[in-house]
Amino acid sequence: MTVAKETLDAIRRVVGPKGCIEDAAELDAYLIEERGLYRGTCAMVVRPASTGETAEVVKLCVEAGVAIVPQGGNTGLVGGGVPDGGIVLSTGRMNRIRAVDAVNHTMTVEAGCILAEIQKAAEEAGALFPLSLGAEGSCQIGGNLSTNAGGIAVLRYGNTRDLVLGVEAVLPDGRVWDGLRGLRKNNTGYDLKHLFIGAEGTLGIITAAVLKLFPPPRSRETALVAAPTAEAVVELFTRTVDACGDSLTAFEMMGRRGVDFAVKHTPGVINPIAKPHPFYALMELTSPRASEPLRDALEGVLGDAMEDGIVDDAVIAVSEAQVQDLWRIREAVTLSQKYEGGSIKHDVSVPVSRAADFINRATALVEKEMPGIRVVAFGHLGDGNIHFNLTQPADADTGTFLDRWEDFNRIVHDLVAEMDGSFSAEHGIGRLKRNEMKRYKSEVELDLMRTVKNALDPKNIMNPWKVL
Ligand code: FAD
Ligand code: 2HG
Ligand code: ZN
């Protein structure tokens, strides 16, 4: 889609020279995405400095019928921020923390604030903003809300959706909805903020949000545990929840292959458990109380589990540096897969009770389909969320392997559907999973979604052809 010169001129007048990028080399970073699956085009990247400027830009685009693709840190994993003509509206300049209310335990932030900066500001205010994920150094809170991001602390604090009390958004007709309320109770009709959270930019542009804050952890215990089977990892999770309740903040699972990739490709990452084991769990207990006996609780659970053959070996971190070392293994699993060639990703969830069965059955199915395929299964097991990723056989051609993506989707997602799970647990739909929507969502669900989209964006200018 080409954009008329008059429209681009009018946008330039609204945002000024600092607010537009048109140079081809500079545009590039906004046209590609993390996984290298898509490359887009656009007439201009527009970087408004305020909600008011955003609204003016949207009004100009509606009048001219120009598509708008909102973009935050561009770390999304499903191609949702890739444009196909029109403009990219990048939120990076709207990056003020507007207010911290220590008594209300809330913080009001603009969409372009980087997640790590928000975590830091919360810490400086003596509080915790618990959303945490590998991309936190570059993803923005507007993107986190728009993808309803998950990450490593969902078990205790919930998804992004659970961490938001209020939203400000520019609607697809250019009006501003000010829903920036810091209320924990507000039953006054439809809860409109939830329309925008997880909408991946298809219903409007989130420009600010009121976030929940929590007391910071003052005690913490972190352990890396080796287990013989996926069933044992699930059993350990259940026992830990029973014994430790909601002090269990994170429970991540890593299959052996992912840990091996992490160690092989990441300088400084070492597996402190020398002997290889089929599965590992990275678990963390925290408490806002300084002298909580978390170590006793953890040692109790692990000791019993070892006696019962559920745990083969374990390392409990004894310093902050060791805590960071253990978490770097988990982070490196995500980043190291690309060094082993093509990777077909599945971000799925099933009830935790079926997670082990899923891993075993899905592994058997894909290995039968393609001998030599290398399963890299890991993820947020405590949420039933498994990244069931498939690395190409060592000697395969990457392009030929990736051409089989649809076939493996069918195998993995059909099994997920049979197990009452979801084909996108935390990364969203974007472009990558649009076809899966048609296959696995009921016609009633799709019809409701289309009705909402048409009501808010009848001209289909807001991130068109994503999600639906
Ligand atoms: P972008 O990629 O810029 O955009 C994502 C989507 O939201 C697009 O559809 C875009 O159009 C829309 N959007 C962005 N900003 C706005 C806005 N202000 N208003 C309306 N729409 C908007 N995700 C998880 O859930 N859990 C993880 O553990 C996790 N780990 C990751 C680790 C790595 C190393 C990487 C690279 C990614 C990871 N992700 C994870 C995915 C990604 O970081 C999240 O989806 C993140 O929330 C995206 O934020 P962003 O600012 O980069 O959004
Ligand atoms: C993670 O949990 C991310 O590390 C990315 O959600 C998962 O690489 C992936 O598939
Ligand atoms: Zn994840």
Coordinates of C-alpha atoms and ligand atoms in Angstrom, one line a residue:
M1 CA 0.0 0.0 0.0
T2 CA 1.5 3.4 -1.0
V3 CA 0.8 6.4 1.2
A4 CA 0.0 9.8 -0.4
K5 CA 2.6 12.5 -0.1
E6 CA 0.1 14.9 1.5
T7 CA -0.6 12.3 4.2
L8 CA 3.1 11.9 5.0
D9 CA 3.6 15.6 5.0
A10 CA 0.7 16.1 7.4
I11 CA 2.2 13.4 9.7
R12 CA 5.6 15.1 9.6
R13 CA 3.9 18.3 10.7
V14 CA 2.3 16.5 13.7
V15 CA 5.4 14.7 15.0
G16 CA 8.3 16.9 13.8
P17 CA 11.6 15.7 12.4
K18 CA 12.5 13.6 15.5
G19 CA 9.2 11.7 15.1
C20 CA 9.7 10.2 11.7
I21 CA 12.1 7.8 10.1
E22 CA 12.2 7.5 6.3
D23 CA 15.8 6.6 5.6
A24 CA 16.0 3.1 4.1
A25 CA 18.9 1.9 6.3
E26 CA 17.2 3.2 9.5
L27 CA 13.9 1.7 8.6
D28 CA 15.3 -1.8 8.4
A29 CA 15.2 -2.6 12.1
Y30 CA 11.4 -1.9 12.1
L31 CA 10.7 -4.2 9.1
I32 CA 12.3 -7.4 10.3
E33 CA 11.5 -9.5 13.3
E34 CA 13.2 -11.6 15.9
R35 CA 12.9 -14.9 14.2
G36 CA 13.8 -13.8 10.7
L37 CA 10.6 -15.3 9.3
Y38 CA 9.1 -12.1 7.8
R39 CA 10.3 -8.9 6.2
G40 CA 7.9 -6.1 5.8
T41 CA 7.6 -2.7 4.0
C42 CA 6.3 0.7 5.1
A43 CA 6.3 4.3 4.0
M44 CA 7.4 5.7 7.3
V45 CA 8.1 4.8 10.9
V46 CA 6.3 7.4 13.0
R47 CA 7.5 8.0 16.5
P48 CA 5.0 10.3 18.4
A49 CA 6.1 11.8 21.6
S50 CA 2.7 11.8 23.3
T51 CA -0.8 10.4 23.4
G52 CA -2.0 13.6 21.7
E53 CA 0.4 13.2 18.8
T54 CA -0.5 9.5 18.5
A55 CA -4.2 10.5 18.2
E56 CA -3.5 13.1 15.5
V57 CA -1.5 10.6 13.5
V58 CA -4.3 8.0 13.7
K59 CA -6.9 10.6 12.6
L60 CA -4.8 11.4 9.5
C61 CA -4.4 7.7 8.7
V62 CA -8.1 6.9 9.1
E63 CA -9.0 9.8 6.8
A64 CA -6.5 8.5 4.2
G65 CA -7.2 4.8 4.7
V66 CA -3.6 4.1 5.7
A67 CA -2.8 1.0 7.7
I68 CA -1.0 1.4 11.0
V69 CA 1.2 -1.2 12.6
P70 CA 1.9 -0.4 16.3
Q71 CA 5.4 -1.5 17.4
G72 CA 7.1 -1.5 20.8
G73 CA 10.5 -3.2 21.2
N74 CA 9.9 -5.5 18.2
T75 CA 10.8 -8.6 20.2
G76 CA 7.5 -10.3 19.4
L77 CA 7.9 -13.9 18.2
V78 CA 4.8 -14.3 15.9
G79 CA 5.4 -11.5 13.3
G80 CA 2.6 -9.3 14.8
G81 CA 4.7 -6.1 14.4
V82 CA 5.7 -6.6 10.8
P83 CA 4.1 -4.0 8.4
D84 CA 2.7 -4.7 5.0
G85 CA 2.7 -1.2 3.6
G86 CA 1.2 1.8 5.5
I87 CA 3.1 3.2 8.5
V88 CA 4.7 1.7 11.6
L89 CA 3.8 3.6 14.8
S90 CA 6.6 3.1 17.2
T91 CA 6.0 3.9 20.8
G92 CA 9.7 4.3 21.9
R93 CA 9.5 8.1 22.6
M94 CA 6.5 7.8 24.9
N95 CA 8.7 6.5 27.8
R96 CA 7.9 8.4 30.9
I97 CA 7.0 6.9 34.2
R98 CA 4.1 9.2 35.0
A99 CA 3.5 8.4 38.6
V100 CA 4.2 5.9 41.4
D101 CA 1.6 5.6 44.2
A102 CA 3.3 3.7 47.0
V103 CA 0.2 3.4 49.1
N104 CA -2.0 2.1 46.3
H105 CA 0.8 -0.1 45.1
T106 CA 0.5 1.1 41.5
M107 CA 2.7 2.8 38.9
T108 CA 1.5 4.7 35.8
V109 CA 3.7 4.3 32.8
E110 CA 3.8 5.2 29.2
A111 CA 3.7 2.5 26.6
G112 CA 7.2 3.0 25.4
C113 CA 8.9 2.3 28.8
I114 CA 11.3 -0.6 28.5
L115 CA 10.3 -3.4 30.9
A116 CA 13.7 -3.5 32.6
E117 CA 13.4 0.2 33.3
I118 CA 10.0 -0.3 34.9
Q119 CA 11.4 -3.1 37.1
K120 CA 14.2 -0.8 38.1
A121 CA 11.8 2.1 38.9
A122 CA 9.7 -0.2 41.0
E123 CA 12.7 -1.4 42.9
E124 CA 13.8 2.2 43.6
A125 CA 10.4 2.7 45.0
G126 CA 10.8 -0.3 47.3
A127 CA 8.5 -2.5 45.4
L128 CA 8.4 -5.2 42.8
F129 CA 6.9 -5.2 39.3
P130 CA 7.0 -9.0 38.7
L131 CA 6.7 -9.4 34.9
S132 CA 10.0 -10.9 33.8
L133 CA 11.1 -12.4 30.5
G134 CA 14.2 -12.9 28.4
A135 CA 13.5 -9.9 26.3
E136 CA 13.0 -7.5 29.2
G137 CA 16.0 -5.3 28.3
S138 CA 14.3 -4.3 25.0
C139 CA 10.6 -5.1 25.0
Q140 CA 8.3 -2.3 26.0
I141 CA 5.3 -2.4 28.3
G142 CA 2.9 -1.5 25.5
G143 CA 4.1 -4.6 23.7
N144 CA 3.9 -6.7 26.9
L145 CA 0.2 -5.6 27.4
S146 CA -0.6 -6.1 23.7
T147 CA 0.7 -9.7 23.7
N148 CA -0.4 -10.4 27.3
A149 CA 3.1 -11.6 27.9
G150 CA 3.8 -14.4 30.3
G151 CA 7.4 -15.2 31.3
I152 CA 8.9 -16.7 34.4
A153 CA 6.7 -15.4 37.2
V154 CA 3.2 -16.2 36.0
L155 CA 2.9 -19.0 38.5
R156 CA 2.9 -16.5 41.4
Y157 CA 1.8 -13.2 39.9
G158 CA -0.2 -14.1 36.8
N159 CA 0.1 -13.0 33.1
T160 CA 0.4 -9.4 32.1
R161 CA -3.4 -9.2 32.1
D162 CA -3.4 -9.8 35.8
L163 CA -0.9 -7.0 36.5
V164 CA -2.8 -4.2 34.9
L165 CA -5.4 -2.0 36.5
G166 CA -5.9 0.7 33.9
V167 CA -5.2 1.4 30.2
E168 CA -5.1 4.5 28.1
A169 CA -5.6 3.8 24.4
V170 CA -5.9 5.6 21.1
L171 CA -8.9 4.0 19.2
P172 CA -8.8 3.2 15.5
D173 CA -10.9 6.4 14.8
G174 CA -8.4 8.6 16.6
R175 CA -10.3 9.2 19.9
V176 CA -8.5 8.7 23.2
W177 CA -10.0 6.4 25.8
D178 CA -8.7 7.3 29.2
G179 CA -9.1 4.2 31.3
L180 CA -6.1 5.0 33.6
R181 CA -7.8 4.0 36.9
G182 CA -5.8 2.5 39.7
L183 CA -8.8 0.6 41.1
R184 CA -8.9 -3.0 42.3
K185 CA -12.6 -3.0 42.3
N186 CA -14.7 -1.4 39.5
N187 CA -17.8 -3.3 38.3
T188 CA -19.2 -0.6 36.1
G189 CA -20.0 -2.5 32.9
Y190 CA -17.7 -4.2 30.5
D191 CA -14.0 -4.2 31.5
L192 CA -12.8 -2.5 28.4
K193 CA -9.1 -2.6 29.2
H194 CA -9.1 -6.3 28.6
L195 CA -10.1 -5.7 25.0
F196 CA -6.8 -4.0 24.4
I197 CA -4.6 -6.4 26.4
G198 CA -3.7 -9.3 24.2
A199 CA -5.2 -7.7 21.1
E200 CA -1.7 -7.4 19.4
G201 CA -2.5 -3.9 18.2
T202 CA -5.6 -4.8 16.2
L203 CA -8.0 -2.8 18.3
G204 CA -6.1 0.4 19.1
I205 CA -2.8 1.7 20.3
I206 CA -2.1 1.4 24.0
T207 CA -0.4 4.6 25.1
A208 CA -0.2 4.2 28.9
A209 CA -1.1 1.8 31.7
V210 CA -1.6 1.6 35.5
L211 CA 0.4 -1.4 36.7
K212 CA 0.2 -3.3 40.0
L213 CA 3.2 -3.3 42.3
F214 CA 4.0 -5.9 45.0
P215 CA 6.2 -6.1 48.0
P216 CA 9.8 -7.1 46.9
P217 CA 11.2 -10.5 47.8
R218 CA 13.3 -10.4 50.9
S219 CA 14.1 -14.1 51.1
R220 CA 14.9 -16.2 48.1
E221 CA 16.0 -19.8 47.3
T222 CA 16.9 -21.0 43.8
A223 CA 17.7 -24.5 42.8
L224 CA 18.6 -26.5 39.7
V225 CA 17.3 -30.0 39.9
A226 CA 18.0 -33.0 37.7
A227 CA 15.1 -35.5 37.1
P228 CA 14.9 -38.8 35.3
T229 CA 11.6 -38.3 33.5
A230 CA 9.0 -35.6 32.5
E231 CA 6.6 -37.3 35.0
A232 CA 9.1 -36.8 37.8
V233 CA 9.4 -33.1 37.0
V234 CA 5.6 -32.7 37.2
E235 CA 5.5 -34.7 40.4
L236 CA 8.2 -32.5 41.9
F237 CA 6.2 -29.4 40.9
T238 CA 3.0 -30.8 42.6
R239 CA 4.9 -31.7 45.8
T240 CA 6.5 -28.2 45.9
V241 CA 3.2 -26.4 45.5
D242 CA 1.7 -28.6 48.2
A243 CA 4.6 -27.9 50.6
C244 CA 5.4 -24.3 49.8
G245 CA 2.2 -22.8 48.5
D246 CA 2.6 -19.5 46.7
S247 CA 6.1 -19.0 47.8
L248 CA 6.9 -21.1 44.7
T249 CA 7.5 -18.2 42.3
A250 CA 9.0 -19.9 39.3
F251 CA 9.1 -23.5 38.1
E252 CA 10.9 -23.8 34.8
M253 CA 11.5 -27.1 33.0
M254 CA 14.4 -27.8 30.6
G255 CA 15.0 -30.9 28.6
R256 CA 18.6 -32.1 28.4
R257 CA 19.1 -31.1 24.8
G258 CA 18.3 -27.4 25.5
V259 CA 20.7 -27.3 28.4
D260 CA 23.4 -28.9 26.3
F261 CA 22.8 -26.3 23.5
A262 CA 23.0 -23.5 26.2
V263 CA 26.3 -24.7 27.6
K264 CA 27.8 -25.3 24.1
H265 CA 26.9 -22.0 22.6
T266 CA 27.0 -19.5 25.5
P267 CA 30.4 -18.5 27.0
G268 CA 30.3 -18.6 30.7
V269 CA 27.2 -20.8 31.0
I270 CA 28.0 -24.0 32.9
N271 CA 25.8 -26.8 34.0
P272 CA 26.8 -27.3 37.7
I273 CA 25.3 -30.8 37.6
A274 CA 28.2 -32.6 35.9
K275 CA 26.5 -35.9 35.0
P276 CA 23.9 -35.6 32.2
H277 CA 20.2 -36.1 33.1
P278 CA 17.1 -36.2 30.8
F279 CA 15.3 -33.3 32.5
Y280 CA 16.1 -30.3 34.7
A281 CA 13.9 -28.0 36.7
L282 CA 14.9 -24.5 37.7
M283 CA 12.8 -23.6 40.7
E284 CA 12.6 -20.5 42.9
L285 CA 10.9 -19.8 46.2
T286 CA 10.5 -16.2 47.4
S287 CA 8.9 -14.4 50.3
P288 CA 8.4 -10.7 51.2
R289 CA 9.5 -11.7 54.8
A290 CA 13.2 -11.4 55.5
S291 CA 13.6 -14.4 57.7
E292 CA 11.3 -16.9 56.0
P293 CA 12.7 -20.5 56.3
L294 CA 12.5 -21.1 52.6
R295 CA 15.8 -23.1 52.6
D296 CA 14.3 -25.6 55.1
A297 CA 11.2 -26.0 53.0
L298 CA 13.2 -26.5 49.8
E299 CA 15.6 -29.0 51.3
G300 CA 12.6 -30.9 52.8
V301 CA 10.9 -31.2 49.4
L302 CA 14.1 -32.1 47.5
G303 CA 15.3 -34.6 50.2
D304 CA 12.0 -36.5 50.1
A305 CA 12.0 -36.4 46.3
M306 CA 15.5 -37.8 46.1
E307 CA 14.6 -40.7 48.5
D308 CA 11.6 -41.4 46.2
G309 CA 13.7 -41.4 43.0
I310 CA 11.9 -38.3 41.6
V311 CA 15.1 -36.2 41.8
D312 CA 18.5 -37.5 40.9
D313 CA 20.6 -34.5 41.8
A314 CA 20.2 -30.8 42.9
V315 CA 22.2 -27.7 43.4
I316 CA 20.9 -24.9 45.6
A317 CA 22.4 -21.5 45.0
V318 CA 24.3 -20.1 47.9
S319 CA 25.0 -16.6 46.6
E320 CA 23.4 -14.0 44.4
A321 CA 26.0 -14.7 41.8
Q322 CA 25.0 -18.4 41.7
V323 CA 21.3 -17.5 41.5
Q324 CA 22.2 -15.4 38.4
D325 CA 24.3 -18.3 37.0
L326 CA 21.4 -20.7 37.2
W327 CA 19.0 -18.3 35.6
R328 CA 21.5 -17.7 32.8
I329 CA 21.3 -21.3 31.8
R330 CA 17.5 -21.0 31.3
E331 CA 17.9 -17.7 29.3
A332 CA 20.6 -19.3 27.2
V333 CA 18.4 -22.2 26.2
T334 CA 16.2 -19.7 24.4
L335 CA 19.0 -17.9 22.7
S336 CA 21.2 -20.9 21.8
Q337 CA 18.8 -22.8 19.5
K338 CA 19.6 -20.6 16.5
Y339 CA 23.2 -21.9 16.4
E340 CA 22.0 -25.4 15.7
G341 CA 20.2 -24.5 12.5
G342 CA 16.5 -24.2 11.6
S343 CA 14.0 -24.4 14.5
I344 CA 10.2 -25.0 14.2
K345 CA 8.6 -23.4 17.3
H346 CA 5.5 -24.4 19.2
D347 CA 4.5 -22.3 22.2
V348 CA 1.8 -24.5 23.6
S349 CA 0.0 -25.1 26.9
V350 CA -1.9 -28.1 28.4
P351 CA -3.2 -28.7 31.9
V352 CA -0.1 -29.3 34.1
S353 CA -1.6 -32.8 34.9
R354 CA -1.1 -33.7 31.2
A355 CA 2.2 -31.9 30.6
A356 CA 4.4 -35.0 30.9
D357 CA 2.1 -37.1 28.7
F358 CA 2.2 -34.3 26.1
I359 CA 6.0 -34.1 26.1
N360 CA 6.4 -37.9 25.8
R361 CA 3.7 -38.4 23.1
A362 CA 4.7 -35.3 21.0
T363 CA 8.3 -36.4 21.1
A364 CA 7.5 -39.9 19.9
L365 CA 5.3 -38.5 17.1
V366 CA 7.8 -35.9 15.7
E367 CA 10.7 -38.4 16.0
K368 CA 8.7 -40.9 14.0
E369 CA 7.8 -38.3 11.4
M370 CA 11.4 -37.2 10.9
P371 CA 14.2 -39.5 12.3
G372 CA 17.1 -37.3 13.6
I373 CA 14.9 -34.3 14.5
R374 CA 16.1 -32.8 17.7
V375 CA 13.3 -31.9 20.3
V376 CA 14.1 -28.9 22.5
A377 CA 11.3 -29.0 25.0
F378 CA 11.5 -26.4 27.8
G379 CA 9.4 -23.7 29.4
H380 CA 7.1 -22.6 32.1
L381 CA 6.0 -26.0 33.3
G382 CA 4.3 -24.6 36.4
D383 CA 1.9 -22.8 34.0
G384 CA 1.6 -25.9 31.8
N385 CA 3.4 -23.9 29.1
I386 CA 5.9 -25.8 27.0
H387 CA 8.1 -24.4 24.3
F388 CA 8.1 -27.6 22.2
N389 CA 10.7 -26.5 19.7
L390 CA 12.1 -28.7 17.0
T391 CA 15.7 -28.3 15.8
Q392 CA 16.6 -29.6 12.4
P393 CA 18.5 -32.9 12.1
A394 CA 22.2 -32.1 12.3
D395 CA 22.8 -32.8 8.6
A396 CA 19.5 -31.5 7.1
D397 CA 19.1 -28.5 4.8
T398 CA 17.6 -25.7 6.8
G399 CA 15.2 -24.4 4.1
T400 CA 13.9 -27.9 3.4
F401 CA 13.4 -28.5 7.1
L402 CA 11.5 -25.3 7.7
D403 CA 9.3 -26.1 4.7
R404 CA 7.8 -28.8 6.9
W405 CA 6.6 -26.3 9.5
E406 CA 2.9 -26.8 8.6
D407 CA 3.2 -30.6 8.9
F408 CA 4.7 -30.4 12.4
N409 CA 2.1 -27.8 13.4
R410 CA -0.5 -30.4 12.6
I411 CA 1.1 -33.1 14.6
V412 CA 1.9 -31.0 17.6
H413 CA -1.2 -28.8 17.6
D414 CA -3.6 -31.7 17.0
L415 CA -2.2 -33.4 20.0
V416 CA -2.5 -30.2 22.0
A417 CA -6.2 -29.8 21.0
E418 CA -6.8 -33.5 22.0
M419 CA -5.4 -32.6 25.4
D420 CA -7.6 -29.5 25.8
G421 CA -4.6 -27.2 25.4
S422 CA -3.8 -24.0 23.6
F423 CA -1.7 -23.7 20.4
S424 CA -0.4 -20.3 21.6
A425 CA 0.2 -20.1 25.3
E426 CA 2.0 -16.8 25.6
H427 CA 3.4 -15.4 22.3
G428 CA 0.1 -14.6 20.6
I429 CA -1.1 -15.1 17.0
G430 CA 0.4 -12.3 14.9
R431 CA 0.9 -13.6 11.4
L432 CA 2.5 -16.9 12.3
K433 CA -0.6 -18.6 13.8
R434 CA -3.5 -17.0 11.9
N435 CA -4.3 -20.2 10.1
E436 CA -4.3 -22.1 13.4
M437 CA -7.1 -19.8 14.6
K438 CA -9.4 -21.0 11.8
R439 CA -8.6 -24.6 12.6
Y440 CA -8.8 -24.7 16.3
K441 CA -11.2 -21.9 17.4
S442 CA -14.9 -22.5 17.2
E443 CA -16.9 -20.5 14.6
V444 CA -18.7 -18.8 17.6
E445 CA -15.4 -17.6 19.1
L446 CA -14.2 -16.3 15.7
D447 CA -17.5 -14.6 15.0
L448 CA -17.4 -12.8 18.4
M449 CA -13.8 -11.7 17.7
R450 CA -14.7 -10.4 14.2
T451 CA -17.7 -8.6 15.6
V452 CA -15.4 -6.8 18.2
K453 CA -12.8 -6.0 15.5
N454 CA -15.5 -4.6 13.1
A455 CA -17.1 -2.5 15.8
L456 CA -13.9 -0.8 16.8
D457 CA -12.1 -0.8 13.5
P458 CA -14.6 -0.9 10.7
K459 CA -12.0 0.4 8.2
N460 CA -9.5 -2.3 9.2
I461 CA -6.6 0.1 9.5
M462 CA -5.3 -1.1 12.9
N463 CA -2.7 -3.8 12.3
P464 CA -4.8 -5.3 9.5
W465 CA -4.7 -9.1 8.8
K466 CA -3.0 -9.9 12.1
V467 CA -4.7 -12.3 14.6
L468 CA -7.9 -12.8 12.6
Ligands
FAD1 P1 6.5 -5.8 19.7 O1 7.2 -7.0 19.3 O2 6.9 -4.5 19.3 O3 4.9 -6.0 19.4 C1 4.2 -7.2 19.7 C2 2.8 -7.0 19.2 O4 2.1 -6.0 20.0 C3 2.6 -6.6 17.8 O5 1.4 -7.2 17.3 C4 2.4 -5.1 17.9 O6 1.7 -4.6 16.8 C5 1.7 -4.9 19.2 N1 2.0 -3.7 19.9 C6 3.2 -3.3 20.4 N2 3.1 -2.2 21.1 C7 1.8 -1.8 21.1 C8 1.0 -0.8 21.7 N3 1.6 0.2 22.4 N4 -0.3 -0.8 21.4 C9 -0.9 -1.7 20.7 N5 -0.2 -2.7 20.1 C10 1.1 -2.8 20.3 N6 7.1 -13.6 25.5 C11 6.5 -14.2 26.6 O7 5.3 -14.1 26.7 N7 7.2 -14.9 27.5 C12 8.5 -15.0 27.5 O8 9.1 -15.7 28.3 C13 9.2 -14.4 26.4 N8 10.5 -14.5 26.3 C14 11.2 -14.0 25.2 C15 12.6 -14.1 25.1 C16 13.2 -13.5 24.1 C17 14.7 -13.7 24.0 C18 12.5 -12.8 23.0 C19 13.2 -12.2 21.9 C20 11.1 -12.7 23.1 C21 10.5 -13.3 24.2 N9 9.1 -13.2 24.3 C22 8.4 -13.7 25.4 C23 8.3 -12.5 23.3 C24 8.2 -10.9 23.4 O9 9.3 -10.4 24.1 C25 6.9 -10.5 24.1 O10 5.9 -10.8 23.2 C26 6.9 -9.0 24.4 O11 5.7 -8.8 25.2 C27 6.7 -8.1 23.2 O12 7.0 -6.8 23.5 P2 7.5 -5.7 22.4 O13 7.5 -4.4 23.0 O14 8.8 -6.2 21.8 O15 6.3 -5.8 21.3
2HG2 C1 11.1 -18.3 26.7 O1 10.4 -18.7 27.5 C2 10.5 -17.5 25.5 O2 12.3 -18.3 26.8 C3 11.0 -18.0 24.1 O3 9.1 -17.6 25.6 C4 10.7 -19.4 23.8 O4 12.4 -19.6 22.1 C5 11.2 -19.9 22.5 O5 10.5 -20.6 21.8
ZN3 ZN 8.3 -18.6 27.3

